[in-house]
Amino acid sequence: MIINNSLDEVKKRENALSIIKNKVESEGRSSLFDLTGLSGGFIASSSELSLLETYVGPAMFEEELQSVGREHMGGEKVIPLNRTSSGILAAVLTLVSKDSNVVHYLAKLPAHPSIPRSCKLVGANYFETDVFEEFSIPENTSLVVITGSTMDHKVIDEDEFKKVIEMAHEKGIPVMVDDASGARLRTVVFNQAKACDLGADIAITSTDKLMPGPRGGLMAGREDLIDNIKVKVNQFGLEAQPPAVLAMLNGIKNFKPDNLLNSFERKDELFNLLNARFNNFEKTPTGVMISPENLAKEISVENNLSDDDLAFVFSFILLNDYGIITIPPVSMPGASATIRFDLSTTDAFKLDLNDLNKKIESSFEKLQDVATNEEKCREIVFNS
Ligand SMILES: *Cc1c(COP(=O)(O)O)cnc(C)c1O
C-alpha cells in the first residue's frame, strides 16, 4: 500500500503542488489542463481589489453577495464560508446535540467525509444510506442531511429529494442539503429546483465546483437558522475572508450554464473514444470517470497495490507526463480517489478529445509498466 492515512494524503498533495509549480515555471500555465471541475478562479477588477480591507471588504461585497447568492441558491439569507466543509461543521455544531441522530440520504455512497467527521466531533450518531427504501428517520433525530450531487457527480432523484424533506418536516426536523456541485449540476443539467425551493432549511454549495469561483462555501436558507449558524461560524473562524467573498460574488455572476450543457454533449464523444481500449470508464453528467475499483479491473498485470493506490499512481502519471490535473493528486485527505475528467472547465475546451484520449491511453500503459514495482510507484506519488 502506498497511501495509508491522512498524512500520506497530505504528502502526495504537496508533491502534486510542486509538480504543478515546476510546470508553470518551466513551460507556462498553458502546459496544464485542469480537468478537476474545481478550477477555481479569482475574477476581480483593480478597483474592487483596492477595497479588500478587513472591514471595508465585507461591507462592500457581503452586502451584494446577499442578493446574488440568494438568486443562485434560493433561501432567505446566505453566509460565505471558508469551505463547504466549514459550513457543514458549523451547521452540525449549531443544530446537532450529543447522542442525537443524524440521518443522511444520498444517491450513492460515500458521503463527503466532513459530514460524518463533524457528527463524530459533537458525539452524535450518524447513519447514511443510498437505498431510498432503507431510509428512515429514527426518534431523537436532530438533523436530516441530503446530498444533491455526490463527489462523483451522482445526482439525486428529485422525487426522492422531496420525499426525504417531507419525511423530515413531518417530524419537525431541519434538513441540510450538501449541494457542493449539485446547486449547479442538478439545476442546469437535470432541470431540478434549487434545494431551498424544494423546502430545504439550509443548503450549501462549493463556490469552485463547476463555476469560476474560489475554493469556498456558500450557505443559504432560513434566516433564523442561518443567523444561529453564523454565530458558530464567527466564533470558530470558519467564515470566508474578504478576498474570497469578492471572488465568490464575481464567480457566481460569471457562471455560464452553457459550459455545463456543452460538456454534457462532448462527454459522449470522449466516452466512445475511450471505449475502444477500456471497458470500465463511466459517464458523469459533464465528463467521464473511472473509479479505483474499475481501474483495477482494467489492469492485466499482477501487483500489490490497493485500488486507491492504482488511481493515485495513474493520476500522478497523467499530471507528470501530460500536465493533466485530476482530483486525486491534489485532493484533501479522505476525498474520493475516483479519476474524473471534467469537460466543463475552460482548460477542457482547449483540448482536442482525440488527443486527450491518446494521453489517457498512454498514461495507462505506463501505469501497467510500473504497477509491478511498488518502489517506483511510491516515487511517482511522493517524489521520494
Ligand atoms: C467537494 C464537496 C464537499 C466539500 O467541499 P470543500 O470545499 O472541499 O470543503 C462536500 N460535499 C460534496 C458532495 C462535495 O463534492
Tab-separated table of C-alpha atoms and ligand atoms in Angstrom:
chain	number	residue	atom	x	y	z
A	1	MET	CA	0.000	0.000	0.000
A	2	ILE	CA	1.220	3.450	-0.864
A	3	ILE	CA	-1.451	5.740	0.552
A	4	ASN	CA	-2.334	4.507	4.033
A	5	ASN	CA	-3.552	7.508	6.008
A	6	SER	CA	-4.296	11.218	6.029
A	7	LEU	CA	-0.632	12.126	6.419
A	8	ASP	CA	0.209	10.205	3.237
A	9	GLU	CA	-2.542	12.159	1.517
A	10	VAL	CA	-1.122	15.460	2.695
A	11	LYS	CA	2.324	14.378	1.401
A	12	LYS	CA	1.071	13.316	-2.027
A	13	ARG	CA	-0.743	16.629	-2.304
A	14	GLU	CA	2.455	18.532	-1.517
A	15	ASN	CA	4.195	16.606	-4.276
A	16	ALA	CA	1.362	17.322	-6.726
A	17	LEU	CA	1.508	21.040	-5.986
A	18	SER	CA	5.252	21.076	-6.509
A	19	ILE	CA	4.890	19.284	-9.857
A	20	ILE	CA	2.303	21.892	-10.868
A	21	LYS	CA	4.574	24.748	-9.788
A	22	ASN	CA	7.531	23.356	-11.723
A	23	LYS	CA	5.444	23.013	-14.844
A	24	VAL	CA	4.099	26.553	-14.613
A	25	GLU	CA	7.637	27.888	-14.094
A	26	SER	CA	9.295	25.874	-16.856
A	27	GLU	CA	6.583	25.591	-19.512
A	28	GLY	CA	3.946	28.152	-18.520
A	29	ARG	CA	0.371	27.810	-17.307
A	30	SER	CA	-0.751	26.681	-20.773
A	31	SER	CA	1.103	23.370	-20.255
A	32	LEU	CA	-1.509	22.387	-17.659
A	33	PHE	CA	-5.019	21.108	-18.255
A	34	ASP	CA	-7.150	21.333	-15.157
A	35	LEU	CA	-9.938	18.799	-15.637
A	36	THR	CA	-10.967	18.619	-11.995
A	37	GLY	CA	-14.108	20.672	-12.450
A	38	LEU	CA	-12.816	22.700	-9.499
A	39	SER	CA	-10.721	25.038	-11.495
A	40	GLY	CA	-11.429	27.908	-9.150
A	41	GLY	CA	-10.618	31.376	-10.238
A	42	PHE	CA	-10.359	34.877	-8.954
A	43	ILE	CA	-12.266	37.335	-11.054
A	44	ALA	CA	-11.774	40.861	-9.738
A	45	SER	CA	-11.177	44.331	-11.126
A	46	SER	CA	-8.416	46.555	-9.748
A	47	SER	CA	-10.954	48.935	-8.207
A	48	GLU	CA	-12.523	46.011	-6.376
A	49	LEU	CA	-9.131	44.755	-5.228
A	50	SER	CA	-8.342	48.134	-3.707
A	51	LEU	CA	-11.361	47.731	-1.398
A	52	LEU	CA	-10.143	44.471	0.110
A	53	GLU	CA	-9.626	45.773	3.600
A	54	THR	CA	-10.660	43.874	6.704
A	55	TYR	CA	-13.860	45.843	7.281
A	56	VAL	CA	-14.457	47.740	4.049
A	57	GLY	CA	-14.294	44.485	2.043
A	58	PRO	CA	-17.158	42.735	3.856
A	59	ALA	CA	-19.180	45.938	3.881
A	60	MET	CA	-18.975	46.189	0.110
A	61	PHE	CA	-19.051	42.606	-1.065
A	62	GLU	CA	-21.045	40.698	1.547
A	63	GLU	CA	-23.945	43.025	1.062
A	64	GLU	CA	-24.067	42.361	-2.668
A	65	LEU	CA	-23.427	38.656	-2.117
A	66	GLN	CA	-26.734	38.536	-0.242
A	67	SER	CA	-28.774	39.264	-3.332
A	68	VAL	CA	-26.558	37.443	-5.858
A	69	GLY	CA	-26.204	34.446	-3.520
A	70	ARG	CA	-29.936	34.222	-2.821
A	71	GLU	CA	-30.647	34.281	-6.509
A	72	HIS	CA	-28.180	31.420	-7.074
A	73	MET	CA	-29.220	29.314	-4.068
A	74	GLY	CA	-32.717	30.427	-3.043
A	75	GLY	CA	-33.405	30.881	0.671
A	76	GLU	CA	-33.775	33.981	2.826
A	77	LYS	CA	-30.170	34.694	3.735
A	78	VAL	CA	-26.658	33.487	2.776
A	79	ILE	CA	-23.306	33.198	4.572
A	80	PRO	CA	-19.966	32.890	2.781
A	81	LEU	CA	-17.629	30.288	4.287
A	82	ASN	CA	-14.023	29.264	4.051
A	83	ARG	CA	-15.033	25.907	2.580
A	84	THR	CA	-18.130	23.771	2.164
A	85	SER	CA	-16.687	21.563	4.912
A	86	SER	CA	-16.558	24.600	7.225
A	87	GLY	CA	-20.240	25.267	6.619
A	88	ILE	CA	-21.154	21.649	7.283
A	89	LEU	CA	-19.151	21.725	10.509
A	90	ALA	CA	-20.804	24.973	11.627
A	91	ALA	CA	-24.288	23.638	10.868
A	92	VAL	CA	-23.623	20.443	12.806
A	93	LEU	CA	-22.146	22.373	15.758
A	94	THR	CA	-25.277	24.527	15.787
A	95	LEU	CA	-28.064	22.039	15.145
A	96	VAL	CA	-26.842	18.670	16.390
A	97	SER	CA	-26.547	17.705	20.050
A	98	LYS	CA	-24.559	14.915	21.652
A	99	ASP	CA	-26.184	11.450	21.413
A	100	SER	CA	-28.821	12.647	18.941
A	101	ASN	CA	-29.149	11.049	15.498
A	102	VAL	CA	-28.190	12.446	12.115
A	103	VAL	CA	-29.506	10.604	9.062
A	104	HIS	CA	-28.246	11.175	5.552
A	105	TYR	CA	-29.669	10.150	2.194
A	106	LEU	CA	-27.559	10.340	-0.962
A	107	ALA	CA	-27.709	8.870	-4.463
A	108	LYS	CA	-24.549	6.865	-3.981
A	109	LEU	CA	-22.158	6.306	-1.075
A	110	PRO	CA	-19.740	7.579	0.113
A	111	ALA	CA	-20.792	10.856	1.679
A	112	HIS	CA	-18.339	13.698	1.880
A	113	PRO	CA	-16.157	12.931	4.937
A	114	SER	CA	-16.868	16.326	6.529
A	115	ILE	CA	-20.388	15.141	7.394
A	116	PRO	CA	-19.527	12.027	9.450
A	117	ARG	CA	-16.467	13.756	10.901
A	118	SER	CA	-18.493	16.726	12.132
A	119	CYS	CA	-21.075	14.392	13.683
A	120	LYS	CA	-18.337	12.456	15.427
A	121	LEU	CA	-16.913	15.661	16.833
A	122	VAL	CA	-20.186	16.541	18.586
A	123	GLY	CA	-20.790	12.941	19.693
A	124	ALA	CA	-23.863	12.340	17.525
A	125	ASN	CA	-24.861	9.005	15.959
A	126	TYR	CA	-24.550	9.165	12.190
A	127	PHE	CA	-26.382	6.966	9.676
A	128	GLU	CA	-26.190	7.134	5.902
A	129	THR	CA	-27.744	5.178	3.078
A	130	ASP	CA	-28.047	5.260	-0.678
A	131	VAL	CA	-31.006	2.887	-0.724
A	132	PHE	CA	-34.131	5.008	-0.632
A	133	GLU	CA	-36.332	2.175	0.695
A	134	GLU	CA	-33.979	1.816	3.656
A	135	PHE	CA	-34.006	5.470	4.581
A	136	SER	CA	-35.913	6.239	7.781
A	137	ILE	CA	-35.825	8.868	10.485
A	138	PRO	CA	-35.480	7.451	13.998
A	139	GLU	CA	-36.591	9.074	17.265
A	140	ASN	CA	-34.270	11.720	18.633
A	141	THR	CA	-33.037	12.861	15.221
A	142	SER	CA	-31.646	16.395	15.206
A	143	LEU	CA	-30.735	16.795	11.547
A	144	VAL	CA	-31.563	15.185	8.204
A	145	VAL	CA	-28.921	15.547	5.504
A	146	ILE	CA	-29.385	15.155	1.765
A	147	THR	CA	-26.568	15.247	-0.784
A	148	GLY	CA	-27.772	16.793	-4.038
A	149	SER	CA	-24.886	15.537	-6.153
A	150	THR	CA	-22.141	13.325	-4.743
A	151	MET	CA	-18.376	13.815	-5.007
A	152	ASP	CA	-18.538	11.600	-8.097
A	153	HIS	CA	-21.438	13.624	-9.504
A	154	LYS	CA	-24.219	11.115	-8.941
A	155	VAL	CA	-27.342	13.223	-8.813
A	156	ILE	CA	-30.289	12.506	-6.531
A	157	ASP	CA	-33.737	11.796	-7.941
A	158	GLU	CA	-35.883	14.875	-7.409
A	159	ASP	CA	-38.910	12.929	-6.181
A	160	GLU	CA	-36.793	11.185	-3.552
A	161	PHE	CA	-35.344	14.569	-2.637
A	162	LYS	CA	-38.834	15.942	-1.995
A	163	LYS	CA	-39.943	12.859	-0.080
A	164	VAL	CA	-36.998	12.980	2.319
A	165	ILE	CA	-37.738	16.650	3.024
A	166	GLU	CA	-41.393	15.810	3.607
A	167	MET	CA	-40.500	12.982	5.988
A	168	ALA	CA	-38.207	15.264	7.981
A	169	HIS	CA	-40.671	18.121	8.158
A	170	GLU	CA	-43.487	15.851	9.331
A	171	LYS	CA	-41.321	15.317	12.400
A	172	GLY	CA	-40.260	18.944	12.637
A	173	ILE	CA	-36.607	18.159	11.878
A	174	PRO	CA	-34.471	20.568	9.823
A	175	VAL	CA	-32.948	19.452	6.519
A	176	MET	CA	-29.460	20.392	5.388
A	177	VAL	CA	-28.532	19.836	1.735
A	178	ASP	CA	-24.922	19.279	0.733
A	179	ASP	CA	-25.233	20.747	-2.753
A	180	ALA	CA	-21.484	21.256	-3.319
A	181	SER	CA	-21.687	20.690	-7.068
A	182	GLY	CA	-25.416	19.973	-7.097
A	183	ALA	CA	-26.509	23.595	-6.860
A	184	ARG	CA	-25.416	23.896	-10.496
A	185	LEU	CA	-25.353	20.328	-11.794
A	186	ARG	CA	-28.853	19.457	-10.606
A	187	THR	CA	-30.421	22.710	-11.647
A	188	VAL	CA	-28.727	23.294	-15.004
A	189	VAL	CA	-28.196	19.808	-16.392
A	190	PHE	CA	-31.103	17.989	-14.729
A	191	ASN	CA	-33.578	20.870	-14.561
A	192	GLN	CA	-34.202	20.319	-10.867
A	193	ALA	CA	-35.311	23.063	-8.490
A	194	LYS	CA	-32.990	24.838	-6.055
A	195	ALA	CA	-32.668	22.958	-2.759
A	196	CYS	CA	-34.215	25.820	-0.761
A	197	ASP	CA	-37.124	25.989	-3.209
A	198	LEU	CA	-37.713	22.277	-2.632
A	199	GLY	CA	-38.083	23.070	1.064
A	200	ALA	CA	-34.553	22.514	2.422
A	201	ASP	CA	-33.949	24.551	5.573
A	202	ILE	CA	-30.310	25.109	4.676
A	203	ALA	CA	-28.232	24.264	1.611
A	204	ILE	CA	-24.560	24.716	0.956
A	205	THR	CA	-22.604	24.850	-2.257
A	206	SER	CA	-18.928	24.893	-3.106
A	207	THR	CA	-18.004	28.056	-4.964
A	208	ASP	CA	-15.273	26.480	-7.077
A	209	LYS	CA	-17.249	23.500	-8.305
A	210	LEU	CA	-18.452	23.897	-11.883
A	211	MET	CA	-18.211	27.673	-11.586
A	212	PRO	CA	-15.344	30.179	-11.904
A	213	GLY	CA	-15.054	30.991	-8.207
A	214	PRO	CA	-12.570	30.443	-5.374
A	215	ARG	CA	-12.477	27.453	-3.062
A	216	GLY	CA	-15.167	28.333	-0.576
A	217	GLY	CA	-18.647	27.538	0.632
A	218	LEU	CA	-21.861	29.454	0.295
A	219	MET	CA	-24.695	28.520	2.628
A	220	ALA	CA	-28.252	29.676	2.139
A	221	GLY	CA	-31.513	29.029	3.908
A	222	ARG	CA	-33.926	30.052	6.620
A	223	GLU	CA	-32.869	33.298	8.200
A	224	ASP	CA	-33.286	32.095	11.809
A	225	LEU	CA	-31.055	29.057	11.233
A	226	ILE	CA	-28.513	30.976	9.189
A	227	ASP	CA	-28.237	33.568	11.966
A	228	ASN	CA	-27.531	30.898	14.586
A	229	ILE	CA	-25.064	29.113	12.331
A	230	LYS	CA	-23.353	32.427	11.634
A	231	VAL	CA	-22.616	32.800	15.350
A	232	LYS	CA	-20.669	29.499	15.343
A	233	VAL	CA	-19.048	30.405	12.027
A	234	ASN	CA	-17.668	33.610	13.504
A	235	GLN	CA	-16.765	32.062	16.863
A	236	PHE	CA	-14.608	29.418	15.201
A	237	GLY	CA	-13.238	31.461	12.310
A	238	LEU	CA	-14.984	29.462	9.609
A	239	GLU	CA	-16.153	32.452	7.572
A	240	ALA	CA	-14.823	33.373	4.148
A	241	GLN	CA	-12.401	36.292	4.207
A	242	PRO	CA	-12.965	39.405	2.069
A	243	PRO	CA	-10.844	38.280	-0.922
A	244	ALA	CA	-12.784	35.031	-1.179
A	245	VAL	CA	-16.097	36.827	-0.761
A	246	LEU	CA	-15.274	39.161	-3.647
A	247	ALA	CA	-14.241	36.247	-5.864
A	248	MET	CA	-17.375	34.278	-4.934
A	249	LEU	CA	-19.539	37.199	-5.877
A	250	ASN	CA	-17.863	37.571	-9.268
A	251	GLY	CA	-17.689	33.788	-9.760
A	252	ILE	CA	-21.447	33.474	-9.392
A	253	LYS	CA	-22.045	36.467	-11.661
A	254	ASN	CA	-19.804	34.850	-14.309
A	255	PHE	CA	-21.245	31.364	-14.018
A	256	LYS	CA	-22.223	30.189	-17.502
A	257	PRO	CA	-24.736	27.363	-17.588
A	258	ASP	CA	-23.872	26.852	-21.288
A	259	ASN	CA	-20.446	25.428	-20.365
A	260	LEU	CA	-22.144	22.691	-18.398
A	261	LEU	CA	-24.571	21.975	-21.199
A	262	ASN	CA	-21.797	21.858	-23.850
A	263	SER	CA	-19.737	19.433	-21.807
A	264	PHE	CA	-22.845	17.324	-21.406
A	265	GLU	CA	-22.640	16.713	-25.172
A	266	ARG	CA	-18.848	16.401	-25.538
A	267	LYS	CA	-18.573	13.727	-22.858
A	268	ASP	CA	-20.256	11.155	-25.158
A	269	GLU	CA	-17.540	11.670	-27.743
A	270	LEU	CA	-14.755	11.129	-25.191
A	271	PHE	CA	-16.563	8.145	-23.716
A	272	ASN	CA	-16.789	6.463	-27.129
A	273	LEU	CA	-13.103	7.077	-27.863
A	274	LEU	CA	-12.075	5.585	-24.516
A	275	ASN	CA	-14.265	2.551	-25.051
A	276	ALA	CA	-12.072	1.409	-27.933
A	277	ARG	CA	-9.435	0.479	-25.344
A	278	PHE	CA	-11.205	0.346	-21.966
A	279	ASN	CA	-14.325	-1.314	-20.589
A	280	ASN	CA	-14.816	0.391	-17.267
A	281	PHE	CA	-14.997	4.124	-17.777
A	282	GLU	CA	-18.341	5.641	-16.814
A	283	LYS	CA	-20.061	8.807	-17.908
A	284	THR	CA	-20.668	11.634	-15.463
A	285	PRO	CA	-23.031	14.496	-16.274
A	286	THR	CA	-20.142	16.662	-17.502
A	287	GLY	CA	-17.380	14.201	-18.381
A	288	VAL	CA	-16.138	10.692	-17.799
A	289	MET	CA	-14.658	8.947	-14.792
A	290	ILE	CA	-13.099	5.734	-13.637
A	291	SER	CA	-13.423	4.572	-10.048
A	292	PRO	CA	-10.480	2.881	-8.296
A	293	GLU	CA	-12.309	-0.473	-8.391
A	294	ASN	CA	-12.970	-0.170	-12.103
A	295	LEU	CA	-9.416	0.929	-12.806
A	296	ALA	CA	-8.159	-2.197	-11.027
A	297	LYS	CA	-10.328	-4.300	-13.357
A	298	GLU	CA	-8.542	-2.810	-16.380
A	299	ILE	CA	-5.111	-3.821	-15.083
A	300	SER	CA	-3.793	-7.057	-16.509
A	301	VAL	CA	-0.531	-7.310	-14.554
A	302	GLU	CA	-0.046	-8.817	-11.082
A	303	ASN	CA	0.572	-6.171	-8.418
A	304	ASN	CA	0.323	-5.477	-4.704
A	305	LEU	CA	-1.267	-2.066	-4.929
A	306	SER	CA	-4.664	-1.223	-3.482
A	307	ASP	CA	-7.326	0.057	-5.868
A	308	ASP	CA	-6.905	3.578	-4.499
A	309	ASP	CA	-3.118	3.341	-4.931
A	310	LEU	CA	-3.587	2.465	-8.593
A	311	ALA	CA	-5.805	5.515	-9.007
A	312	PHE	CA	-3.225	7.752	-7.338
A	313	VAL	CA	-0.348	6.424	-9.459
A	314	PHE	CA	-2.401	6.736	-12.665
A	315	SER	CA	-3.441	10.296	-11.872
A	316	PHE	CA	0.142	11.271	-10.993
A	317	ILE	CA	1.338	9.904	-14.350
A	318	LEU	CA	-1.317	11.989	-16.125
A	319	LEU	CA	-0.094	15.036	-14.218
A	320	ASN	CA	3.626	14.428	-14.600
A	321	ASP	CA	3.683	13.364	-18.225
A	322	TYR	CA	0.868	15.458	-19.697
A	323	GLY	CA	0.019	18.203	-17.235
A	324	ILE	CA	-3.495	16.801	-16.844
A	325	ILE	CA	-4.799	17.716	-13.394
A	326	THR	CA	-7.443	15.437	-11.923
A	327	ILE	CA	-8.620	15.429	-8.329
A	328	PRO	CA	-6.697	12.532	-6.694
A	329	PRO	CA	-3.214	14.141	-6.695
A	330	VAL	CA	-4.433	17.475	-5.326
A	331	SER	CA	-7.322	16.421	-3.089
A	332	MET	CA	-7.690	16.797	0.657
A	333	PRO	CA	-7.490	13.728	2.920
A	334	GLY	CA	-10.489	11.432	2.661
A	335	ALA	CA	-11.682	12.621	-0.724
A	336	SER	CA	-12.686	10.074	-3.341
A	337	ALA	CA	-9.825	8.594	-5.421
A	338	THR	CA	-12.055	8.367	-8.474
A	339	ILE	CA	-10.431	9.941	-11.514
A	340	ARG	CA	-12.852	12.271	-13.196
A	341	PHE	CA	-12.182	14.085	-16.456
A	342	ASP	CA	-14.496	17.052	-16.312
A	343	LEU	CA	-15.132	18.739	-19.642
A	344	SER	CA	-16.960	21.810	-18.349
A	345	THR	CA	-13.953	23.935	-17.427
A	346	THR	CA	-12.007	26.402	-19.542
A	347	ASP	CA	-8.954	24.153	-19.954
A	348	ALA	CA	-11.136	21.332	-21.252
A	349	PHE	CA	-12.364	23.467	-24.143
A	350	LYS	CA	-8.709	23.864	-25.241
A	351	LEU	CA	-8.236	20.090	-25.517
A	352	ASP	CA	-8.834	18.026	-28.607
A	353	LEU	CA	-10.673	14.926	-27.408
A	354	ASN	CA	-8.707	12.550	-29.674
A	355	ASP	CA	-5.550	13.911	-28.175
A	356	LEU	CA	-6.892	13.599	-24.627
A	357	ASN	CA	-7.887	10.007	-25.335
A	358	LYS	CA	-4.338	9.206	-26.509
A	359	LYS	CA	-2.852	10.775	-23.390
A	360	ILE	CA	-5.118	8.776	-21.134
A	361	GLU	CA	-4.241	5.569	-23.007
A	362	SER	CA	-0.517	6.078	-22.894
A	363	SER	CA	-0.628	7.034	-19.210
A	364	PHE	CA	-2.483	3.809	-18.599
A	365	GLU	CA	0.162	1.769	-20.454
A	366	LYS	CA	2.777	3.387	-18.257
A	367	LEU	CA	0.729	2.527	-15.170
A	368	GLN	CA	0.753	-1.109	-16.246
A	369	ASP	CA	4.525	-0.955	-16.709
A	370	VAL	CA	5.180	0.425	-13.234
A	371	ALA	CA	2.394	-1.282	-11.230
A	372	THR	CA	4.579	-4.297	-10.518
A	373	ASN	CA	7.234	-2.101	-8.962
A	374	GLU	CA	5.952	-0.648	-5.698
A	375	GLU	CA	9.113	1.389	-5.094
A	376	LYS	CA	8.751	3.088	-8.440
A	377	CYS	CA	5.067	3.831	-7.734
A	378	ARG	CA	5.956	5.352	-4.388
A	379	GLU	CA	8.464	7.576	-6.138
A	380	ILE	CA	5.821	8.751	-8.615
A	381	VAL	CA	3.346	9.651	-5.857
A	382	PHE	CA	5.697	11.124	-3.245
A	383	ASN	CA	8.776	12.022	-5.272
A	384	SER	CA	10.854	10.142	-2.709
B	1	LIG	C1	-16.437	18.993	-2.621
B	1	LIG	C2	-17.513	18.530	-1.770
B	1	LIG	C3	-17.589	18.931	-0.426
B	1	LIG	C4	-16.522	19.741	0.282
B	1	LIG	O1	-16.097	20.924	-0.301
B	1	LIG	P1	-14.781	21.631	0.305
B	1	LIG	O2	-14.717	22.947	-0.365
B	1	LIG	O3	-13.634	20.750	-0.031
B	1	LIG	O4	-14.957	21.730	1.758
B	1	LIG	C5	-18.656	18.480	0.319
B	1	LIG	N1	-19.610	17.694	-0.235
B	1	LIG	C6	-19.576	17.294	-1.524
B	1	LIG	C7	-20.672	16.443	-2.070
B	1	LIG	C8	-18.523	17.693	-2.339
B	1	LIG	O5	-18.480	17.284	-3.614
